[in-house]
CSV table of C-alpha atoms in Angstrom, one decimal:
chain,number,residue,atom,x,y,z
W,1,UNK,CA,-56.4,108.2,17.8
W,2,UNK,CA,-57.3,110.8,20.4
W,3,UNK,CA,-57.2,110.0,24.1
W,4,UNK,CA,-60.9,110.0,24.4
W,5,UNK,CA,-61.4,107.6,21.5
W,6,UNK,CA,-58.7,105.3,22.9
W,7,UNK,CA,-60.3,105.3,26.3
W,8,UNK,CA,-63.7,104.5,24.8
W,9,UNK,CA,-62.2,101.7,22.7
W,10,UNK,CA,-60.5,100.2,25.8
W,11,UNK,CA,-63.7,100.5,27.8
W,12,UNK,CA,-65.7,98.9,25.0
W,13,UNK,CA,-63.2,96.0,24.9
W,14,UNK,CA,-63.4,95.5,28.7
W,15,UNK,CA,-67.2,95.6,28.5
W,16,UNK,CA,-67.2,93.0,25.8
W,17,UNK,CA,-64.7,90.8,27.7
W,18,UNK,CA,-66.1,91.0,31.2
W,19,UNK,CA,-69.8,91.8,30.6
W,20,UNK,CA,-70.8,90.1,27.4
W,21,UNK,CA,-74.6,90.4,28.1
W,22,UNK,CA,-74.3,94.2,28.6
W,23,UNK,CA,-72.2,94.5,25.5
W,24,UNK,CA,-74.8,92.6,23.5
W,25,UNK,CA,-77.5,95.0,24.8
W,26,UNK,CA,-75.3,97.9,23.7
W,27,UNK,CA,-74.7,96.5,20.2
W,28,UNK,CA,-78.4,95.7,19.7
W,29,UNK,CA,-79.4,99.2,20.8
W,30,UNK,CA,-81.2,98.2,24.1
W,31,UNK,CA,-78.7,100.3,25.9
W,32,UNK,CA,-78.4,103.7,24.0
W,33,UNK,CA,-74.8,104.6,24.9
W,34,UNK,CA,-71.4,103.2,26.0
W,35,UNK,CA,-71.4,105.5,29.0
W,36,UNK,CA,-74.8,104.0,30.2
W,37,UNK,CA,-73.5,100.5,29.7
W,38,UNK,CA,-70.4,101.2,31.7
W,39,UNK,CA,-72.5,102.7,34.5
W,40,UNK,CA,-74.6,99.5,34.6
W,41,UNK,CA,-71.5,97.4,34.6
W,42,UNK,CA,-70.1,99.4,37.5
W,43,UNK,CA,-67.1,100.5,35.4
W,44,UNK,CA,-68.0,104.2,35.4
W,45,UNK,CA,-69.8,106.5,37.8
W,46,UNK,CA,-72.8,108.6,37.0
W,47,UNK,CA,-72.2,112.1,38.4
W,48,UNK,CA,-74.5,113.1,41.2
W,49,UNK,CA,-76.5,116.4,41.0
W,50,UNK,CA,-74.2,117.8,43.7
W,51,UNK,CA,-71.1,117.0,41.6
W,52,UNK,CA,-72.7,118.6,38.6
W,53,UNK,CA,-73.5,121.7,40.7
W,54,UNK,CA,-70.0,121.9,42.0
W,55,UNK,CA,-68.6,121.7,38.4
W,56,UNK,CA,-70.9,124.4,37.2
W,57,UNK,CA,-70.1,126.6,40.2
W,58,UNK,CA,-66.4,126.4,39.4
W,59,UNK,CA,-67.0,127.5,35.8
W,60,UNK,CA,-69.3,130.4,36.8
W,61,UNK,CA,-68.1,134.0,37.1
W,62,UNK,CA,-68.7,136.2,40.1
W,63,UNK,CA,-71.8,137.8,38.6
W,64,UNK,CA,-73.4,134.4,37.8
W,65,UNK,CA,-72.7,133.1,41.3
W,66,UNK,CA,-74.2,136.2,42.9
W,67,UNK,CA,-77.3,135.8,40.7
W,68,UNK,CA,-77.7,132.2,41.6
W,69,UNK,CA,-77.4,132.9,45.3
W,70,UNK,CA,-80.1,135.5,45.0
W,71,UNK,CA,-82.4,133.1,43.1
W,72,UNK,CA,-82.1,130.4,45.8
W,73,UNK,CA,-82.5,133.0,48.6
W,74,UNK,CA,-79.1,132.3,50.2
W,75,UNK,CA,-78.4,134.4,53.3
W,76,UNK,CA,-74.8,135.7,52.9
W,77,UNK,CA,-74.2,137.0,56.4
W,78,UNK,CA,-70.7,137.2,58.0
W,79,UNK,CA,-71.0,133.9,59.9
W,80,UNK,CA,-71.0,132.0,56.6
W,81,UNK,CA,-68.4,134.1,54.8
W,82,UNK,CA,-64.8,132.8,54.6
W,83,UNK,CA,-62.4,134.3,57.1
W,84,UNK,CA,-60.0,135.8,54.6
W,85,UNK,CA,-61.3,136.2,51.0
W,86,UNK,CA,-58.6,136.0,48.3
W,87,UNK,CA,-58.7,138.5,45.5
W,88,UNK,CA,-59.9,137.3,42.1
W,89,UNK,CA,-56.9,136.5,40.1
W,90,UNK,CA,-58.3,134.1,37.5
W,91,UNK,CA,-61.4,133.4,35.5
W,92,UNK,CA,-61.8,129.7,36.1
W,93,UNK,CA,-58.4,128.1,35.4
W,94,UNK,CA,-57.0,131.1,33.4
W,95,UNK,CA,-55.1,134.0,34.9
W,96,UNK,CA,-56.5,137.4,34.3
W,97,UNK,CA,-54.4,139.9,32.3
W,98,UNK,CA,-53.9,142.2,35.3
W,99,UNK,CA,-52.8,139.2,37.4
W,100,UNK,CA,-50.2,138.3,34.8
W,101,UNK,CA,-48.9,141.9,34.8
W,102,UNK,CA,-48.7,141.9,38.6
W,103,UNK,CA,-46.8,138.6,38.7
W,104,UNK,CA,-44.4,139.6,36.0
W,105,UNK,CA,-43.7,142.9,37.8
W,106,UNK,CA,-42.9,141.0,41.1
W,107,UNK,CA,-40.8,138.5,39.2
W,108,UNK,CA,-38.8,141.4,37.5
W,109,UNK,CA,-38.4,143.3,40.7
W,110,UNK,CA,-37.2,140.2,42.7
W,111,UNK,CA,-35.4,138.6,39.7
W,112,UNK,CA,-37.4,135.4,39.9
W,113,UNK,CA,-38.0,132.8,37.3
W,114,UNK,CA,-41.3,131.1,36.9
W,115,UNK,CA,-39.8,128.0,38.5
W,116,UNK,CA,-38.7,130.0,41.5
W,117,UNK,CA,-42.2,131.5,41.9
W,118,UNK,CA,-43.7,128.0,41.9
W,119,UNK,CA,-41.2,126.8,44.5
W,120,UNK,CA,-42.2,129.7,46.7
W,121,UNK,CA,-45.9,128.9,46.2
W,122,UNK,CA,-45.3,125.2,47.0
W,123,UNK,CA,-45.5,123.6,43.6
W,124,UNK,CA,-41.9,122.9,42.6
W,125,UNK,CA,-42.9,120.8,39.5
W,126,UNK,CA,-45.3,123.3,38.0
W,127,UNK,CA,-42.7,125.7,36.5
W,128,UNK,CA,-43.4,124.8,32.8
W,129,UNK,CA,-47.2,125.0,33.1
W,130,UNK,CA,-46.8,128.4,35.0
W,131,UNK,CA,-44.6,129.7,32.2
W,132,UNK,CA,-47.2,128.7,29.6
W,133,UNK,CA,-49.9,130.3,31.7
W,134,UNK,CA,-47.9,133.6,31.7
W,135,UNK,CA,-46.8,133.5,28.1
W,136,UNK,CA,-49.7,131.9,26.3
W,137,UNK,CA,-52.6,132.2,28.8
W,138,UNK,CA,-52.7,128.4,29.3
W,139,UNK,CA,-54.7,126.9,32.1
W,140,UNK,CA,-53.5,126.1,35.6
W,141,UNK,CA,-54.7,123.7,38.2
W,142,UNK,CA,-57.1,125.3,40.7
W,143,UNK,CA,-54.8,124.5,43.6
W,144,UNK,CA,-52.0,126.5,41.9
W,145,UNK,CA,-54.3,129.5,41.4
W,146,UNK,CA,-55.4,129.5,45.0
W,147,UNK,CA,-51.8,129.3,46.2
W,148,UNK,CA,-50.8,132.1,43.7
W,149,UNK,CA,-53.6,134.3,45.1
W,150,UNK,CA,-52.2,133.9,48.6
W,151,UNK,CA,-48.6,134.5,47.3
W,152,UNK,CA,-49.7,137.7,45.5
W,153,UNK,CA,-51.4,139.0,48.5
W,154,UNK,CA,-48.3,138.4,50.6
W,155,UNK,CA,-46.1,140.1,48.0
W,156,UNK,CA,-48.3,143.2,47.8
W,157,UNK,CA,-48.3,143.4,51.7
W,158,UNK,CA,-44.5,143.4,51.7
W,159,UNK,CA,-44.5,146.5,49.4
């Protein structure tokens, strides 16, 4: 059984046990989905429009973000820009091929393992996920990507 199905099964059991009236409405079809029944019971949250926008923003590439900002008429003057912008090293949660090459070059030159890089970045327990990201283009946490961008910038400045 997949994690999602197991969670749904457990949530359905809890709904049946703690909220029998809502469970009856779900079974009879008066409530169209388990998610809606869970929201009514207070066991799940309905994402707000702002949360949906933030999730979509994180998935958008630079071109889509720029197009969106133009459509809403956002003023992108220097007062609203971040103080130090980091270079783009990833597309969402996946490192770009050029970034992987840059990291591997630095690792080779400094004789570092992926675990050592993660310790320098501040994530000592992320060595395996970082190795998978380099070798098989696996995803990384966004906090790790941000820290890697800072680390890469510092490494390039030292050259």
